[in-house]
Tab-separated table of C-alpha atoms and ligand atoms in Angstrom:
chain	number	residue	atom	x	y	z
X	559	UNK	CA	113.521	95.932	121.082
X	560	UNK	CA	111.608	98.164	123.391
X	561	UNK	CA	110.530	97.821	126.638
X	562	UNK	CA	110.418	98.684	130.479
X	563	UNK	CA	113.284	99.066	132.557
X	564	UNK	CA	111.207	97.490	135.545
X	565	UNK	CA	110.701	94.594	133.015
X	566	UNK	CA	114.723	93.969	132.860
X	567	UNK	CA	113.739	90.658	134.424
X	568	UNK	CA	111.082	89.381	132.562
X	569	UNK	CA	113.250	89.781	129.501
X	570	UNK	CA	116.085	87.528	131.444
X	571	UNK	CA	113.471	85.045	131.864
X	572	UNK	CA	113.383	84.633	127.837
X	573	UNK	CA	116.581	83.107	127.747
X	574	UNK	CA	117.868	82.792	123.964
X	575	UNK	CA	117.779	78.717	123.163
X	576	UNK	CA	115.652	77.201	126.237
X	577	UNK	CA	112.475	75.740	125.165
X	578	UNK	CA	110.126	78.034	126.853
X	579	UNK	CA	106.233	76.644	127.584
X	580	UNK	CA	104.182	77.497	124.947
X	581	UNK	CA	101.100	80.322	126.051
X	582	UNK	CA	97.772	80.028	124.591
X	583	UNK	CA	97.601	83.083	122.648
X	584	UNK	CA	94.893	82.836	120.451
X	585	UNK	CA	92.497	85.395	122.093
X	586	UNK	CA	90.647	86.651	119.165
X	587	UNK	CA	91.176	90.385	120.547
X	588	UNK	CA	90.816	93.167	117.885
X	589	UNK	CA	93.818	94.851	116.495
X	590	UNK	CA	95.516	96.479	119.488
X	591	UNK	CA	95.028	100.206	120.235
X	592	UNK	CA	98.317	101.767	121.361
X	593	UNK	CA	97.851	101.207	124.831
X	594	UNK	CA	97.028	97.575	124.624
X	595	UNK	CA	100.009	97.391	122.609
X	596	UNK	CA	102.462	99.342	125.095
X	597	UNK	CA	100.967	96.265	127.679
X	598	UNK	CA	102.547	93.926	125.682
X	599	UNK	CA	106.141	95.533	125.065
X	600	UNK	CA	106.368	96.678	128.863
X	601	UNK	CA	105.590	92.928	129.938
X	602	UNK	CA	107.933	91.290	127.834
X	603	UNK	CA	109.322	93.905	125.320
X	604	UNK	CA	108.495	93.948	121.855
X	605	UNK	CA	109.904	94.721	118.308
X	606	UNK	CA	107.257	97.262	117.007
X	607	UNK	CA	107.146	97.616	112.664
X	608	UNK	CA	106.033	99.685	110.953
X	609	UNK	CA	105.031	99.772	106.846
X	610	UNK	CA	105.690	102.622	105.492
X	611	UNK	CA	103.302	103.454	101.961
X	612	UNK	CA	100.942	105.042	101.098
X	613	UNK	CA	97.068	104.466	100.294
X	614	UNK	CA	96.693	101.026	97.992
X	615	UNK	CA	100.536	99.936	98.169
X	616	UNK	CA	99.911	96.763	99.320
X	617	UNK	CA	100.594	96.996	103.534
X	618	UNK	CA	97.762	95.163	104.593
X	619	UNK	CA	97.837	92.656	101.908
X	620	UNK	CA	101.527	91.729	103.464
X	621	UNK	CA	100.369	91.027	107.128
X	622	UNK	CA	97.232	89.137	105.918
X	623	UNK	CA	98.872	86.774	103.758
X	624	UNK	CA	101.898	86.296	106.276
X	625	UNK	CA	99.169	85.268	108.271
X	626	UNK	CA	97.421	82.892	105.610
X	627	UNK	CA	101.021	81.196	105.355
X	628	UNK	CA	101.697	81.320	109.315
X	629	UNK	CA	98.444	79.220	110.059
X	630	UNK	CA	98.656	77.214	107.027
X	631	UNK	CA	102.410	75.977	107.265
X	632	UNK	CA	103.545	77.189	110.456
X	633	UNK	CA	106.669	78.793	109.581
X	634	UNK	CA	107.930	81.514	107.243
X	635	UNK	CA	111.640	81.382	106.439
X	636	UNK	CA	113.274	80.190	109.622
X	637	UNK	CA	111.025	81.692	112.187
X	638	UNK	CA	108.172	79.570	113.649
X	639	UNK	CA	104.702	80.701	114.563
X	640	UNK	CA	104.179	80.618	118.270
X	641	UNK	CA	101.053	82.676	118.909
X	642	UNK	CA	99.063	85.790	118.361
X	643	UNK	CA	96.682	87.979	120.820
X	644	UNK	CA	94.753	89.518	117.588
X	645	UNK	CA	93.418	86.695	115.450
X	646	UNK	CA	90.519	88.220	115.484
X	647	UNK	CA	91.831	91.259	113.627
X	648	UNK	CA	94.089	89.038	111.309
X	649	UNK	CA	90.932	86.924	110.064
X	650	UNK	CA	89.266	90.298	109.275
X	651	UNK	CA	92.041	91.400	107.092
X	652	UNK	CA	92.683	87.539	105.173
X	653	UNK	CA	89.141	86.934	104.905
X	654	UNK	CA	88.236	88.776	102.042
X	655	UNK	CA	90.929	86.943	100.815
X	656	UNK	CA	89.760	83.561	100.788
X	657	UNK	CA	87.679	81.485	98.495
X	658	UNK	CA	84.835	81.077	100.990
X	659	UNK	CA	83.839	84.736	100.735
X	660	UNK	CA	82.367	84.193	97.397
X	661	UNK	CA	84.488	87.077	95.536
X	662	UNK	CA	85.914	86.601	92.267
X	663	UNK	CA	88.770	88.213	92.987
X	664	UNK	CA	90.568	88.588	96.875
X	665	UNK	CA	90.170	91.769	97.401
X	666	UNK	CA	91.807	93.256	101.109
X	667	UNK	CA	89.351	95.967	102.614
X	668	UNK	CA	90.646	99.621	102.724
X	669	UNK	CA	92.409	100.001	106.241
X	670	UNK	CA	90.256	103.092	107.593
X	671	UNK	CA	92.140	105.766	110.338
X	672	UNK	CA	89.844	104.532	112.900
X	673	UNK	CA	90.995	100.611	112.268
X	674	UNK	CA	94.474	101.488	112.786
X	675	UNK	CA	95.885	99.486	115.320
X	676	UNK	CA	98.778	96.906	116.088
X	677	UNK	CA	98.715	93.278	115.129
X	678	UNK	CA	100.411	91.176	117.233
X	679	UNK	CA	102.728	87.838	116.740
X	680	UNK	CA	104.788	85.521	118.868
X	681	UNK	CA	107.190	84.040	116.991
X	682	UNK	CA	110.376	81.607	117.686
X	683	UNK	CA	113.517	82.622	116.345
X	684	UNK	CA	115.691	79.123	115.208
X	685	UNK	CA	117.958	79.431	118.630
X	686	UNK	CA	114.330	78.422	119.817
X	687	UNK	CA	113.356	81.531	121.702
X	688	UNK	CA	110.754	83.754	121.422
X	689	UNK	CA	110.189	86.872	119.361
X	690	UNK	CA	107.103	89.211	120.175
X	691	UNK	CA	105.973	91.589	116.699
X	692	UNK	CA	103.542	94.021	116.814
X	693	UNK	CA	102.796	95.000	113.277
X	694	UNK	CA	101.313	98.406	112.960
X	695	UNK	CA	98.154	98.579	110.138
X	696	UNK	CA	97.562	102.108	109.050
X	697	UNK	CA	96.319	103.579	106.521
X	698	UNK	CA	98.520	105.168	103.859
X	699	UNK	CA	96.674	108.561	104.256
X	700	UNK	CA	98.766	109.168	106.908
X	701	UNK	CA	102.120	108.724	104.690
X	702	UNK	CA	99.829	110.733	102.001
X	703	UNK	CA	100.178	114.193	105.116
X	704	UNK	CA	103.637	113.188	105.240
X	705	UNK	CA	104.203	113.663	101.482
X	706	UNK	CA	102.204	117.030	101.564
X	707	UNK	CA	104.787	118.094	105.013
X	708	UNK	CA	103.335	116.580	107.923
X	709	UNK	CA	105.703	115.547	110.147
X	710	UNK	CA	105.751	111.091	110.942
X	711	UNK	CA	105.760	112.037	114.760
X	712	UNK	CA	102.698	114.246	114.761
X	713	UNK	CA	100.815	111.282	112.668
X	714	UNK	CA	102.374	108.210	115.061
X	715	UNK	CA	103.273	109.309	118.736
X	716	UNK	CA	104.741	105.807	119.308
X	717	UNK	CA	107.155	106.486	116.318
X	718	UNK	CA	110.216	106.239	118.456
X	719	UNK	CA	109.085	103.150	119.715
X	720	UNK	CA	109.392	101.611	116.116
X	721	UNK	CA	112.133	98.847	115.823
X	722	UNK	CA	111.586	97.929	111.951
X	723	UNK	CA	110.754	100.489	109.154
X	724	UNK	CA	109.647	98.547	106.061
X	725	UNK	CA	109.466	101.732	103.535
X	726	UNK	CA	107.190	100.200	100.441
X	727	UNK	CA	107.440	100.620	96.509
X	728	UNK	CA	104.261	99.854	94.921
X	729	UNK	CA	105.254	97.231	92.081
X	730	UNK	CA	102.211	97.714	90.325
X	731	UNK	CA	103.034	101.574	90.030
X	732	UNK	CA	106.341	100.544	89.216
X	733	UNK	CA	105.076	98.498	86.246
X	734	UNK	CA	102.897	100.966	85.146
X	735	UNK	CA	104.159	103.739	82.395
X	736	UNK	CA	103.031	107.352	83.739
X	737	UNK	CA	103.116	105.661	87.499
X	738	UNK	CA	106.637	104.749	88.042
X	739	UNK	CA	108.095	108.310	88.559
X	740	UNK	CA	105.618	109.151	91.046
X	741	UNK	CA	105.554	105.955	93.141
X	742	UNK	CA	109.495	106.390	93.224
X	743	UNK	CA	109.262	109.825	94.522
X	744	UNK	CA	106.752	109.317	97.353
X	745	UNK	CA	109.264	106.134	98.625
X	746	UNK	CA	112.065	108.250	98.382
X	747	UNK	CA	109.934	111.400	100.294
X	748	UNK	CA	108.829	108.738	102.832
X	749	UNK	CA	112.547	108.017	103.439
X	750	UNK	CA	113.734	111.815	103.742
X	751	UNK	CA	110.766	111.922	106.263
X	752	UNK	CA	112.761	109.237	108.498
X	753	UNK	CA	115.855	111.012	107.718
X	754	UNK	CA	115.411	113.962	110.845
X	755	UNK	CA	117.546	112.419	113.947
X	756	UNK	CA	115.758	111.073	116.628
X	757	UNK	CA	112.865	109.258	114.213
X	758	UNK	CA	114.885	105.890	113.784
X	759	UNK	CA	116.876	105.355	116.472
X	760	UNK	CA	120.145	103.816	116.726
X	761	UNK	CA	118.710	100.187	117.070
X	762	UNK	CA	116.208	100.457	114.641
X	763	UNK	CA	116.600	99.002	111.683
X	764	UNK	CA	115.462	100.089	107.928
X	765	UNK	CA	114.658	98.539	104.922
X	766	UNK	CA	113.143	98.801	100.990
X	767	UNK	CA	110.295	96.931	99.851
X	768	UNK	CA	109.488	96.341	96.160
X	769	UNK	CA	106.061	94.567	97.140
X	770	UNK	CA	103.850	93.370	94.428
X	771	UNK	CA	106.991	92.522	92.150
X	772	UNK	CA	104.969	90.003	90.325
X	773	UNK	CA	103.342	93.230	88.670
X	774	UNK	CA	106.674	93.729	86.601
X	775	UNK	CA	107.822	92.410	83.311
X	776	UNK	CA	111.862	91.092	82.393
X	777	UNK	CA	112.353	94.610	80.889
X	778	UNK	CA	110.914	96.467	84.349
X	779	UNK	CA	113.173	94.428	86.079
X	780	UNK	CA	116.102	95.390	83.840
X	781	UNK	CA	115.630	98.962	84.759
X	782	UNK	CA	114.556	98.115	88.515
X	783	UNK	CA	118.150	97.444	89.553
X	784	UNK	CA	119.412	101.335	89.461
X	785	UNK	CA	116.028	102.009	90.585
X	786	UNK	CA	116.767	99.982	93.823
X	787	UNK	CA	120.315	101.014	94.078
X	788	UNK	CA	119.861	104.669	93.782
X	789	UNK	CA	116.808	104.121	96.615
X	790	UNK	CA	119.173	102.328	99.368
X	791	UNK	CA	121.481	104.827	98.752
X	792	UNK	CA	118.755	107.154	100.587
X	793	UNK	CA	117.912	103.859	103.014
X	794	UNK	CA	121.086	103.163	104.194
X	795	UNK	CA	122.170	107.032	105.318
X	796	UNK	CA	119.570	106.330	107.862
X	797	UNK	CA	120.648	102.244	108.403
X	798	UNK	CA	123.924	101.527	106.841
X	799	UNK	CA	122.969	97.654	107.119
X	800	UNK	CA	119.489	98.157	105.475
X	801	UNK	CA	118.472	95.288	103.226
X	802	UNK	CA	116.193	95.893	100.177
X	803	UNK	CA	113.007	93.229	99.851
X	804	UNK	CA	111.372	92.049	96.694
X	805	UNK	CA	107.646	90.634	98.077
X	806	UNK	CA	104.613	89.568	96.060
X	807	UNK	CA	102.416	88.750	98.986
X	808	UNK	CA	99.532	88.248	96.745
X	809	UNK	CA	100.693	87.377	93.310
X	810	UNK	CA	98.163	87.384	90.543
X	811	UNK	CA	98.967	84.156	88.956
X	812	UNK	CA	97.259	83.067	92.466
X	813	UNK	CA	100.466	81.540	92.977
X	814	UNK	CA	101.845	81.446	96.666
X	815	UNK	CA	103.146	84.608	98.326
X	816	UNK	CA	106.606	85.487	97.552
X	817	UNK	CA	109.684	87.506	99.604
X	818	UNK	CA	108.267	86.845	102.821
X	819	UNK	CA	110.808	84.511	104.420
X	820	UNK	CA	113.393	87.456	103.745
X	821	UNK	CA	111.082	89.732	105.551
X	822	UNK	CA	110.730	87.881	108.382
X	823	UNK	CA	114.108	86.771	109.126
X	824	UNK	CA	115.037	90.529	109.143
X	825	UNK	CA	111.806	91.063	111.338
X	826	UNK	CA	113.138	88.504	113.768
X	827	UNK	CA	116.667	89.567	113.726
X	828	UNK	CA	118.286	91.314	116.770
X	829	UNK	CA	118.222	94.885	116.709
X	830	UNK	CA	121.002	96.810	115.214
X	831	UNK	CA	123.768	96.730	117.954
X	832	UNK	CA	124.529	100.084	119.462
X	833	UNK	CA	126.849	102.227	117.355
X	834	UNK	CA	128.608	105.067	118.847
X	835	UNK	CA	126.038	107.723	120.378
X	836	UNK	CA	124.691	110.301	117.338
X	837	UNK	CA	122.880	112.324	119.743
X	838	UNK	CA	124.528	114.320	123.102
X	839	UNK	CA	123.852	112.425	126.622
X	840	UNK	CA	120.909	114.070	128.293
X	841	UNK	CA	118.918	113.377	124.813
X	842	UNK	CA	120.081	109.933	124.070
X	843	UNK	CA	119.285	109.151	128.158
X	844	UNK	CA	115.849	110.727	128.235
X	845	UNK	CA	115.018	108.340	125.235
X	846	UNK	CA	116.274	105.263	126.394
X	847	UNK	CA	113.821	106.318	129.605
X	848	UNK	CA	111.178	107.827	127.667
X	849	UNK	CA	110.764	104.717	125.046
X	850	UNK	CA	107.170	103.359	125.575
X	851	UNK	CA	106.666	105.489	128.617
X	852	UNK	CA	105.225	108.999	127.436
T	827	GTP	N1	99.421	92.056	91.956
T	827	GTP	C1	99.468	92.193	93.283
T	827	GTP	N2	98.532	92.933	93.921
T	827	GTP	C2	98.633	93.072	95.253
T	827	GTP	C3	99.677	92.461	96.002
T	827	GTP	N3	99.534	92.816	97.300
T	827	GTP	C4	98.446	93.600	97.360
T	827	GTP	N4	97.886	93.752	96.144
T	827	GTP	C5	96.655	94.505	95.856
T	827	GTP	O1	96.845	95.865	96.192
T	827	GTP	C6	95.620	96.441	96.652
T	827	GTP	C7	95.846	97.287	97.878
T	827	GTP	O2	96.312	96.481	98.931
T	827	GTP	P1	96.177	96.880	100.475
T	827	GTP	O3	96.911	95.831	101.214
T	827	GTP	O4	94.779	97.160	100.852
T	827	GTP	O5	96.976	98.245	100.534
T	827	GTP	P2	97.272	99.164	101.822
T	827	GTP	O6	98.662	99.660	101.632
T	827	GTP	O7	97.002	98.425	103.077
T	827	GTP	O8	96.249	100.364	101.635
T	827	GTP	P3	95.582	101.345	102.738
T	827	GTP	O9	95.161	100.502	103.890
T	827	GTP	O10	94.428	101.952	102.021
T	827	GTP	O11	96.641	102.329	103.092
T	827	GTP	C8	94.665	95.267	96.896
T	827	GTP	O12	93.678	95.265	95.877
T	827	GTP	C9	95.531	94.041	96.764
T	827	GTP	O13	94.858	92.923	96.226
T	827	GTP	C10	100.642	91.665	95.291
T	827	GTP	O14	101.589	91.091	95.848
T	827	GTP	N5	100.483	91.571	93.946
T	828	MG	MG1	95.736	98.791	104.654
């Protein structure tokens, strides 16, 4: 969870289990820059996510079909829709999806560097209360740098701020004979990348996601299971409670999205509770300050 200090009290105001009135949140605002996005978490504190994948592995797809399901049933897993400030931006990235705009096949546009932006949710947890997510869209070239030695801070300057990591494995790739190999190594460089201290804080939390899973056959999911294993051994040196995910948010039977009420039960979760300090005094102060301030 991040937040302002100053806004200690408007988190006490969210107490866990009263029904709380219900805003109006449906402002059709574009995907948030990071500022816009900082507004939100210093009013009532956030949990920001990130997707971690690169180009084509299936990030955007995620968010816009959570979406689909959010307006269409109103829940995923246990955790109720309550709201959004960027429906705007979330009908941009489901539309292409949809019957109504005449493709043959859904198709979910490229996410550009200049799109990148935050996509925002109010959900309520089953105690009843409320649960803000701001799901960062970016595109994978930025986890492309990262592969080639760029460092996740110099591509995301709100990277501390990030509560959930959802690292991705392309199913598709993983399917694919000449793919696999590769598609495991860039997961498991994306995960050394989070590895340096101070990138996932204590709180945070980390997890794997096979997404497109409906890409793979009974005999790739045979051999998926040491795939997985020898992955969250990498995972879980950085979150020794990290979960791994199997999603197919847009299966190609057409058949509904699949995985997601996993997801979002971890995205609604509490944050990890605070272990034992990793990092000396001064440091670990100057963050707990410095989160969402800069
Ligand atoms: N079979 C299958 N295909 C999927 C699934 N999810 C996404 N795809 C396809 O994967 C392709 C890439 O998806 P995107 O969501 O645009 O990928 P991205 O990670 O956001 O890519 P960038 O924004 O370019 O970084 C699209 O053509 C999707 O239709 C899935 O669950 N199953
Ligand atoms: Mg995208």
């Amino acid at each position: 969870m991040v937040g302002d200090d100053s806004d200690a009290q408007a988190q006490e105001d969210l107490s866990p289990g009263e029904p709380e009135e219900e805003d109006q949140l449906f402002t059709s605002e574009a995907a948030l820059s990071t500022d816009e996005a900082r507004s939100i978490t210093s009013r009532r504190g956030a949990t920001v996510v990130l997707l971690l994948g690169e180009v084509g592995t299936g990030k955007t797809t995620l968010l816009a079909e959570s979406w689909e399901l959010l307006l269409n049933r109103g829940v995923i897993g246990r955790c109720r829709f309550a709201g959004s400030r960027t429906a705007l931006a979330f009908e941009e990235r489901a539309y292409y999806s949809r019957i109504e705009s005449g493709l043959r096949a859904p198709v979910t546009p490229r996410t550009q560097e200049q799109d990148d932006g935050f996509l925002h949710l109010r959900m309520r947890r089953p105690a009843g209360d409320r649960k803000e997510l701001l799901l960062a869209d970016v595109t994978g070239e930025h986890f492309e740098r990262v592969r080639e030695g760029a460092q996740l801070r110099q591509e995301f300057d709100w990277i501390d701020r990030v509560d959930r990591f959802l690292v991705v494995l392309d199913g598709q790739c993983v399917a694919t004979p000449g793919e696999r190999e590769v598609a495991i190594t860039r997961t498991r460089r994306l995960l050394y990348a989070l590895q340096p201290s101070g990138v996932v804080a204590s709180s945070a939390r980390v997890a794997l996601g096979l997404v497109k899973s409906d890409a793979l056959s009974d005999e790739d999911w045979t051999d998926y299971g040491d795939v997985e294993d020898n992955l969250l051994r990498d995972v879980r040196s950085v979150d020794p409670e990290a979960p791994a995910f199997r999603t197919a948010a847009r299966p190609q039977d057409s058949g509904p999205p699949r995985g997601l009420d996993d997801v979002f039960e971890w995205l609604c979760e509490d944050d990890r509770s605070s272990k034992p300090p990793q990092l000396q005094g001064d440091v670990l102060l100057q963050r707990a300050i410095g989160r969402f301030h800069q």
